[in-house]
Tab-separated table of C-alpha atoms and ligand atoms in Angstrom:
chain	number	residue	atom	x	y	z
O	1	UNK	CA	20.608	-98.093	100.724
O	2	UNK	CA	18.383	-100.346	98.706
O	3	UNK	CA	18.567	-100.386	94.961
O	4	UNK	CA	16.104	-101.268	92.279
O	5	UNK	CA	17.753	-104.691	92.144
O	6	UNK	CA	16.749	-105.395	95.732
O	7	UNK	CA	13.138	-104.976	94.698
O	8	UNK	CA	13.650	-107.368	91.832
O	9	UNK	CA	15.173	-109.942	94.197
O	10	UNK	CA	11.771	-110.520	95.765
O	11	UNK	CA	10.148	-111.274	92.418
O	12	UNK	CA	8.320	-114.319	91.310
O	13	UNK	CA	9.175	-116.504	94.275
O	14	UNK	CA	6.751	-119.356	94.724
O	15	UNK	CA	5.954	-118.254	98.257
O	16	UNK	CA	4.836	-114.809	97.202
O	17	UNK	CA	7.935	-112.958	98.336
O	18	UNK	CA	7.870	-114.137	101.939
O	19	UNK	CA	11.034	-116.207	101.774
O	20	UNK	CA	13.161	-116.378	104.924
O	21	UNK	CA	15.955	-115.064	102.707
O	22	UNK	CA	14.378	-111.660	103.304
O	23	UNK	CA	15.144	-111.830	107.022
O	24	UNK	CA	18.441	-109.975	107.428
O	25	UNK	CA	16.931	-106.710	106.282
O	26	UNK	CA	16.059	-104.483	109.240
O	27	UNK	CA	14.682	-101.764	107.032
O	28	UNK	CA	11.321	-102.627	105.509
O	29	UNK	CA	11.564	-103.080	101.749
O	30	UNK	CA	7.895	-102.332	101.390
O	31	UNK	CA	5.639	-100.332	103.715
O	32	UNK	CA	1.849	-100.431	103.305
O	33	UNK	CA	-0.307	-97.878	105.112
O	34	UNK	CA	-4.026	-97.518	105.822
O	35	UNK	CA	-4.305	-93.741	106.061
O	36	UNK	CA	-7.220	-93.565	108.482
O	37	UNK	CA	-8.618	-90.858	110.761
O	38	UNK	CA	-9.056	-87.836	108.491
O	39	UNK	CA	-12.732	-87.398	109.336
O	40	UNK	CA	-12.219	-87.566	113.098
O	41	UNK	CA	-9.236	-85.204	112.867
O	42	UNK	CA	-11.508	-82.594	111.273
O	43	UNK	CA	-14.480	-83.249	113.534
O	44	UNK	CA	-12.311	-82.697	116.612
O	45	UNK	CA	-11.627	-79.234	115.239
O	46	UNK	CA	-15.304	-78.574	114.571
O	47	UNK	CA	-14.671	-78.745	110.827
O	48	UNK	CA	-16.298	-80.791	108.031
O	49	UNK	CA	-14.720	-84.160	107.162
O	50	UNK	CA	-13.394	-82.742	103.894
O	51	UNK	CA	-11.076	-80.497	105.923
O	52	UNK	CA	-9.410	-83.648	107.271
O	53	UNK	CA	-8.993	-85.167	103.816
O	54	UNK	CA	-7.313	-81.971	102.676
O	55	UNK	CA	-5.036	-81.931	105.736
O	56	UNK	CA	-4.096	-85.566	105.117
O	57	UNK	CA	-2.246	-84.641	101.945
O	58	UNK	CA	0.604	-83.122	103.930
O	59	UNK	CA	1.097	-86.459	105.689
O	60	UNK	CA	1.255	-88.199	102.312
O	61	UNK	CA	4.054	-85.878	101.227
O	62	UNK	CA	5.902	-86.401	104.522
O	63	UNK	CA	5.603	-90.175	104.106
O	64	UNK	CA	6.930	-90.161	100.543
O	65	UNK	CA	9.831	-87.945	101.617
O	66	UNK	CA	10.564	-90.251	104.546
O	67	UNK	CA	10.768	-93.304	102.267
O	68	UNK	CA	13.027	-91.512	99.792
O	69	UNK	CA	15.323	-90.319	102.585
O	70	UNK	CA	15.515	-93.691	104.332
O	71	UNK	CA	15.889	-95.698	101.134
O	72	UNK	CA	12.679	-97.676	101.590
O	73	UNK	CA	12.075	-98.846	98.014
O	74	UNK	CA	8.302	-99.431	98.012
O	75	UNK	CA	5.325	-97.688	99.599
O	76	UNK	CA	1.643	-98.559	99.160
O	77	UNK	CA	-0.998	-96.153	100.452
O	78	UNK	CA	-4.685	-96.995	100.917
O	79	UNK	CA	-6.477	-93.840	99.780
O	80	UNK	CA	-9.981	-95.092	98.902
O	81	UNK	CA	-11.468	-98.540	99.417
O	82	UNK	CA	-14.042	-100.388	97.322
O	83	UNK	CA	-16.398	-99.938	100.293
O	84	UNK	CA	-15.754	-96.182	100.471
O	85	UNK	CA	-17.905	-95.826	97.324
O	86	UNK	CA	-20.867	-96.225	99.683
O	87	UNK	CA	-20.072	-92.986	101.553
O	88	UNK	CA	-22.271	-89.885	101.070
O	89	UNK	CA	-22.020	-88.522	97.528
O	90	UNK	CA	-20.715	-85.133	98.641
O	91	UNK	CA	-17.777	-86.686	100.534
O	92	UNK	CA	-16.931	-88.839	97.503
O	93	UNK	CA	-17.131	-85.735	95.331
O	94	UNK	CA	-14.651	-83.891	97.540
O	95	UNK	CA	-12.264	-86.847	97.535
O	96	UNK	CA	-12.342	-87.152	93.733
O	97	UNK	CA	-11.671	-83.431	93.379
O	98	UNK	CA	-8.743	-83.726	95.805
O	99	UNK	CA	-7.309	-86.719	93.905
O	100	UNK	CA	-7.542	-84.823	90.639
O	101	UNK	CA	-5.872	-81.715	92.004
O	102	UNK	CA	-3.208	-83.699	93.856
O	103	UNK	CA	-2.323	-85.493	90.624
O	104	UNK	CA	-1.972	-82.215	88.751
O	105	UNK	CA	0.137	-80.727	91.510
O	106	UNK	CA	2.369	-83.600	92.610
O	107	UNK	CA	3.176	-85.783	89.601
O	108	UNK	CA	5.939	-83.519	88.304
O	109	UNK	CA	7.618	-83.400	91.719
O	110	UNK	CA	7.365	-87.162	92.084
O	111	UNK	CA	8.933	-87.578	88.658
O	112	UNK	CA	11.755	-85.204	89.566
O	113	UNK	CA	12.394	-87.312	92.665
O	114	UNK	CA	12.647	-90.499	90.593
O	115	UNK	CA	9.410	-91.923	92.043
O	116	UNK	CA	7.438	-94.488	90.047
O	117	UNK	CA	3.718	-93.904	90.570
O	118	UNK	CA	1.164	-96.658	90.202
O	119	UNK	CA	-2.548	-97.024	90.993
O	120	UNK	CA	-4.067	-100.303	92.100
O	121	UNK	CA	-7.772	-101.017	92.336
O	122	UNK	CA	-10.840	-101.140	90.139
O	123	UNK	CA	-10.235	-97.962	88.163
O	124	UNK	CA	-13.251	-98.529	85.884
O	125	UNK	CA	-15.503	-96.938	88.492
O	126	UNK	CA	-13.636	-93.590	88.325
O	127	UNK	CA	-14.505	-90.676	86.061
O	128	UNK	CA	-12.650	-90.962	82.740
O	129	UNK	CA	-10.768	-87.678	83.264
O	130	UNK	CA	-9.452	-88.881	86.619
O	131	UNK	CA	-8.558	-92.278	85.190
O	132	UNK	CA	-6.709	-90.594	82.324
O	133	UNK	CA	-4.695	-88.486	84.756
O	134	UNK	CA	-3.784	-91.596	86.718
O	135	UNK	CA	-2.643	-93.356	83.551
O	136	UNK	CA	-0.643	-90.282	82.477
O	137	UNK	CA	1.095	-90.135	85.850
O	138	UNK	CA	1.951	-93.810	85.609
O	139	UNK	CA	3.258	-93.467	82.065
O	140	UNK	CA	5.415	-90.434	82.870
O	141	UNK	CA	7.048	-92.079	85.884
O	142	UNK	CA	7.201	-95.681	84.632
O	143	UNK	CA	10.992	-95.725	84.316
O	144	UNK	CA	11.751	-94.285	87.773
O	145	UNK	CA	13.655	-96.303	90.338
O	146	UNK	CA	14.073	-94.512	93.695
O	147	UNK	CA	10.660	-95.406	95.129
O	148	UNK	CA	7.745	-97.493	93.906
O	149	UNK	CA	4.728	-95.509	95.126
O	150	UNK	CA	1.451	-97.377	94.824
O	151	UNK	CA	-1.846	-95.687	95.560
O	152	UNK	CA	-4.752	-98.026	96.257
O	153	UNK	CA	-7.990	-96.442	95.015
O	154	UNK	CA	-11.293	-98.223	94.616
O	155	UNK	CA	-9.231	-101.079	95.943
O	156	UNK	CA	-10.347	-104.096	97.939
O	157	UNK	CA	-8.292	-107.131	98.868
O	158	UNK	CA	-11.193	-109.392	97.925
O	159	UNK	CA	-11.572	-107.635	94.577
O	160	UNK	CA	-7.856	-108.208	93.974
O	161	UNK	CA	-8.067	-111.952	94.648
O	162	UNK	CA	-11.299	-112.260	92.646
O	163	UNK	CA	-9.822	-110.526	89.603
O	164	UNK	CA	-6.785	-112.837	89.792
O	165	UNK	CA	-9.143	-115.836	89.911
O	166	UNK	CA	-11.050	-114.515	86.912
O	167	UNK	CA	-7.836	-114.038	84.930
O	168	UNK	CA	-6.800	-117.605	85.725
O	169	UNK	CA	-10.211	-118.937	84.724
O	170	UNK	CA	-9.934	-117.132	81.374
O	171	UNK	CA	-6.520	-118.662	80.750
O	172	UNK	CA	-7.747	-122.159	81.620
O	173	UNK	CA	-10.762	-121.674	79.354
O	174	UNK	CA	-8.495	-120.538	76.515
O	175	UNK	CA	-6.381	-123.667	76.969
O	176	UNK	CA	-3.236	-121.774	77.949
O	177	UNK	CA	-3.201	-123.138	81.509
O	178	UNK	CA	-4.041	-126.452	83.167
O	179	UNK	CA	-6.119	-126.378	86.381
O	180	UNK	CA	-3.239	-128.243	88.042
O	181	UNK	CA	-1.019	-125.218	87.315
O	182	UNK	CA	-3.203	-122.962	89.467
O	183	UNK	CA	-0.992	-122.776	92.540
O	184	UNK	CA	0.057	-119.992	94.916
O	185	UNK	CA	2.634	-118.641	92.492
O	186	UNK	CA	0.042	-118.487	89.692
O	187	UNK	CA	-2.443	-116.600	91.852
O	188	UNK	CA	0.287	-114.336	93.179
O	189	UNK	CA	1.432	-113.384	89.686
O	190	UNK	CA	-2.063	-112.057	88.904
O	191	UNK	CA	-2.635	-110.038	92.072
O	192	UNK	CA	-1.674	-106.381	92.394
O	193	UNK	CA	1.980	-105.534	93.155
O	194	UNK	CA	3.197	-109.030	92.233
O	195	UNK	CA	6.460	-107.509	90.988
O	196	UNK	CA	7.269	-106.099	94.441
O	197	UNK	CA	8.267	-107.854	97.639
O	198	UNK	CA	5.274	-108.368	99.939
O	199	UNK	CA	4.788	-105.539	102.453
O	200	UNK	CA	7.163	-106.055	105.382
O	201	UNK	CA	5.494	-103.417	107.502
O	202	UNK	CA	1.751	-102.719	107.512
O	203	UNK	CA	0.745	-99.546	109.354
O	204	UNK	CA	-2.756	-98.402	110.245
O	205	UNK	CA	-3.315	-94.975	111.743
O	206	UNK	CA	-6.531	-93.756	113.386
O	207	UNK	CA	-6.798	-96.289	116.192
O	208	UNK	CA	-8.799	-99.098	114.558
O	209	UNK	CA	-7.193	-102.510	114.671
O	210	UNK	CA	-8.505	-104.084	111.499
O	211	UNK	CA	-7.444	-104.608	107.890
O	212	UNK	CA	-10.624	-103.212	106.256
O	213	UNK	CA	-10.123	-105.195	103.041
O	214	UNK	CA	-6.656	-103.777	102.246
O	215	UNK	CA	-3.973	-106.080	100.814
O	216	UNK	CA	-5.299	-109.487	101.935
O	217	UNK	CA	-3.161	-111.737	99.766
O	218	UNK	CA	-0.009	-109.659	100.052
O	219	UNK	CA	-0.094	-109.196	103.844
O	220	UNK	CA	-0.028	-112.854	104.849
O	221	UNK	CA	3.259	-112.300	106.716
O	222	UNK	CA	3.407	-108.534	107.131
O	223	UNK	CA	4.283	-107.101	110.516
O	224	UNK	CA	1.279	-105.086	111.711
O	225	UNK	CA	1.668	-101.729	113.440
O	226	UNK	CA	-1.350	-99.873	114.810
O	227	UNK	CA	-1.282	-96.344	116.143
O	228	UNK	CA	-3.967	-94.031	117.543
O	229	UNK	CA	-2.386	-91.082	115.725
O	230	UNK	CA	-4.837	-89.721	113.154
O	231	UNK	CA	-3.554	-89.654	109.581
O	232	UNK	CA	-3.190	-85.832	109.212
O	233	UNK	CA	-0.890	-85.834	112.272
O	234	UNK	CA	1.518	-88.407	110.816
O	235	UNK	CA	5.094	-87.184	110.434
O	236	UNK	CA	8.612	-88.556	110.065
O	237	UNK	CA	8.919	-89.181	113.819
O	238	UNK	CA	5.891	-91.509	113.798
O	239	UNK	CA	7.206	-93.369	110.763
O	240	UNK	CA	10.635	-93.639	112.387
O	241	UNK	CA	8.981	-95.177	115.459
O	242	UNK	CA	7.095	-97.703	113.325
O	243	UNK	CA	10.286	-98.679	111.476
O	244	UNK	CA	12.225	-99.002	114.751
O	245	UNK	CA	9.477	-101.222	116.144
O	246	UNK	CA	9.608	-103.317	112.988
O	247	UNK	CA	13.391	-103.657	113.249
O	248	UNK	CA	13.101	-105.160	116.746
O	249	UNK	CA	10.706	-107.929	115.722
O	250	UNK	CA	11.650	-111.479	114.958
O	251	UNK	CA	10.027	-112.649	111.762
O	252	UNK	CA	9.763	-116.397	111.746
O	253	UNK	CA	7.623	-117.245	108.695
O	254	UNK	CA	6.481	-120.410	110.421
O	255	UNK	CA	9.952	-121.539	111.483
O	256	UNK	CA	11.258	-121.842	115.039
O	257	UNK	CA	13.252	-119.090	116.645
O	258	UNK	CA	16.347	-121.316	116.610
O	259	UNK	CA	15.979	-121.931	112.885
O	260	UNK	CA	15.680	-118.235	112.229
O	261	UNK	CA	18.816	-117.510	114.264
O	262	UNK	CA	20.971	-120.011	112.389
U	1	LIG	C1	-9.479	-92.130	105.810
U	1	LIG	O1	-10.064	-91.312	106.746
U	1	LIG	C2	-9.669	-91.638	104.401
U	1	LIG	C3	-10.655	-92.411	103.614
U	1	LIG	C4	-11.214	-93.524	104.000
U	1	LIG	C5	-11.015	-91.882	102.319
U	1	LIG	P1	-11.612	-91.441	107.138
U	1	LIG	O2	-12.401	-90.614	106.202
U	1	LIG	O3	-12.021	-92.871	107.194
U	1	LIG	O4	-11.618	-90.799	108.588
U	1	LIG	P2	-12.331	-91.371	109.877
U	1	LIG	O5	-11.897	-92.782	110.056
U	1	LIG	O6	-13.814	-91.273	109.635
U	1	LIG	O7	-11.876	-90.495	110.977
U	2	LIG	C1	-10.003	-97.845	105.340
U	2	LIG	O1	-10.575	-96.896	106.178
U	2	LIG	C2	-9.866	-97.308	103.954
U	2	LIG	C3	-8.939	-96.182	103.780
U	2	LIG	C4	-8.226	-95.617	104.699
U	2	LIG	C5	-8.807	-95.713	102.448
U	2	LIG	P1	-12.140	-96.906	106.504
U	2	LIG	O2	-12.387	-95.739	107.375
U	2	LIG	O3	-12.921	-96.979	105.254
U	2	LIG	O4	-12.299	-98.288	107.296
U	2	LIG	P2	-13.412	-98.761	108.323
U	2	LIG	O5	-14.740	-98.467	107.703
U	2	LIG	O6	-13.213	-97.991	109.591
U	2	LIG	O7	-13.155	-100.219	108.528
U	3	LIG	MG1	-11.992	-94.281	108.654
């Protein structure tokens, strides 16, 4: 069972939490998931895409429960990308309504289960009432320790790196930082989720084998797991399979196999 302290152990390392010291753990400390395939799931049933988004919520609950049960301390879910803003307005409308209602419905339960909820992404683009609900959910659960649940909304990996660069530029301009101090650790500290270990296991459902601008900085050494299963069909058995697959892999972080074994 991992504790809150295990999460803290990955903090602030100069190599962005990818230290070989993390190797003995067979259970991922952080799982990141691209929840893809809702639209196709619905279309296969002759239903509108929104039906698939609605059905996907059950898989989110199952995934959170799985992490709590297994003692996986951090979970990051890609719910809406910066590029998804370019989808048809009616689909975006449905998604925003679902987010709002899910927040109202689930936050209390998450809090009861000691889950810390956080949103990453460019929240400025969201309606104020939705943004307020997100902030309220974060504030209520801020002290929780069983699971760090991060929802990526309006998120893009390039946005994340660009906003870190902007923050650094501001600090240099203000005279608080020298350009020579802009190193990997400095960038890392200003990207999303810098207080968590980097994702050990990166799952994408829905059959595509691409990253689609999810956590670019954070996934430098993540183990990738792709499955054709569509997001609404995801259950504990699928997650178990992904974790078992992860446990069998040898993570080398650039070292030789012999070095890793010693
Ligand atoms: C993922 O499912 C959810 C979001 C991107 C919001 P999709 O909506 O991308 O479903 P497919 O990939 O079209 O089947
Ligand atoms: C990635 O899925 C984003 C989310 C799941 C939130 P997309 O469906 O947007 O990705 P592409 O367009 O197939 O690359
Ligand atoms: Mg998709």
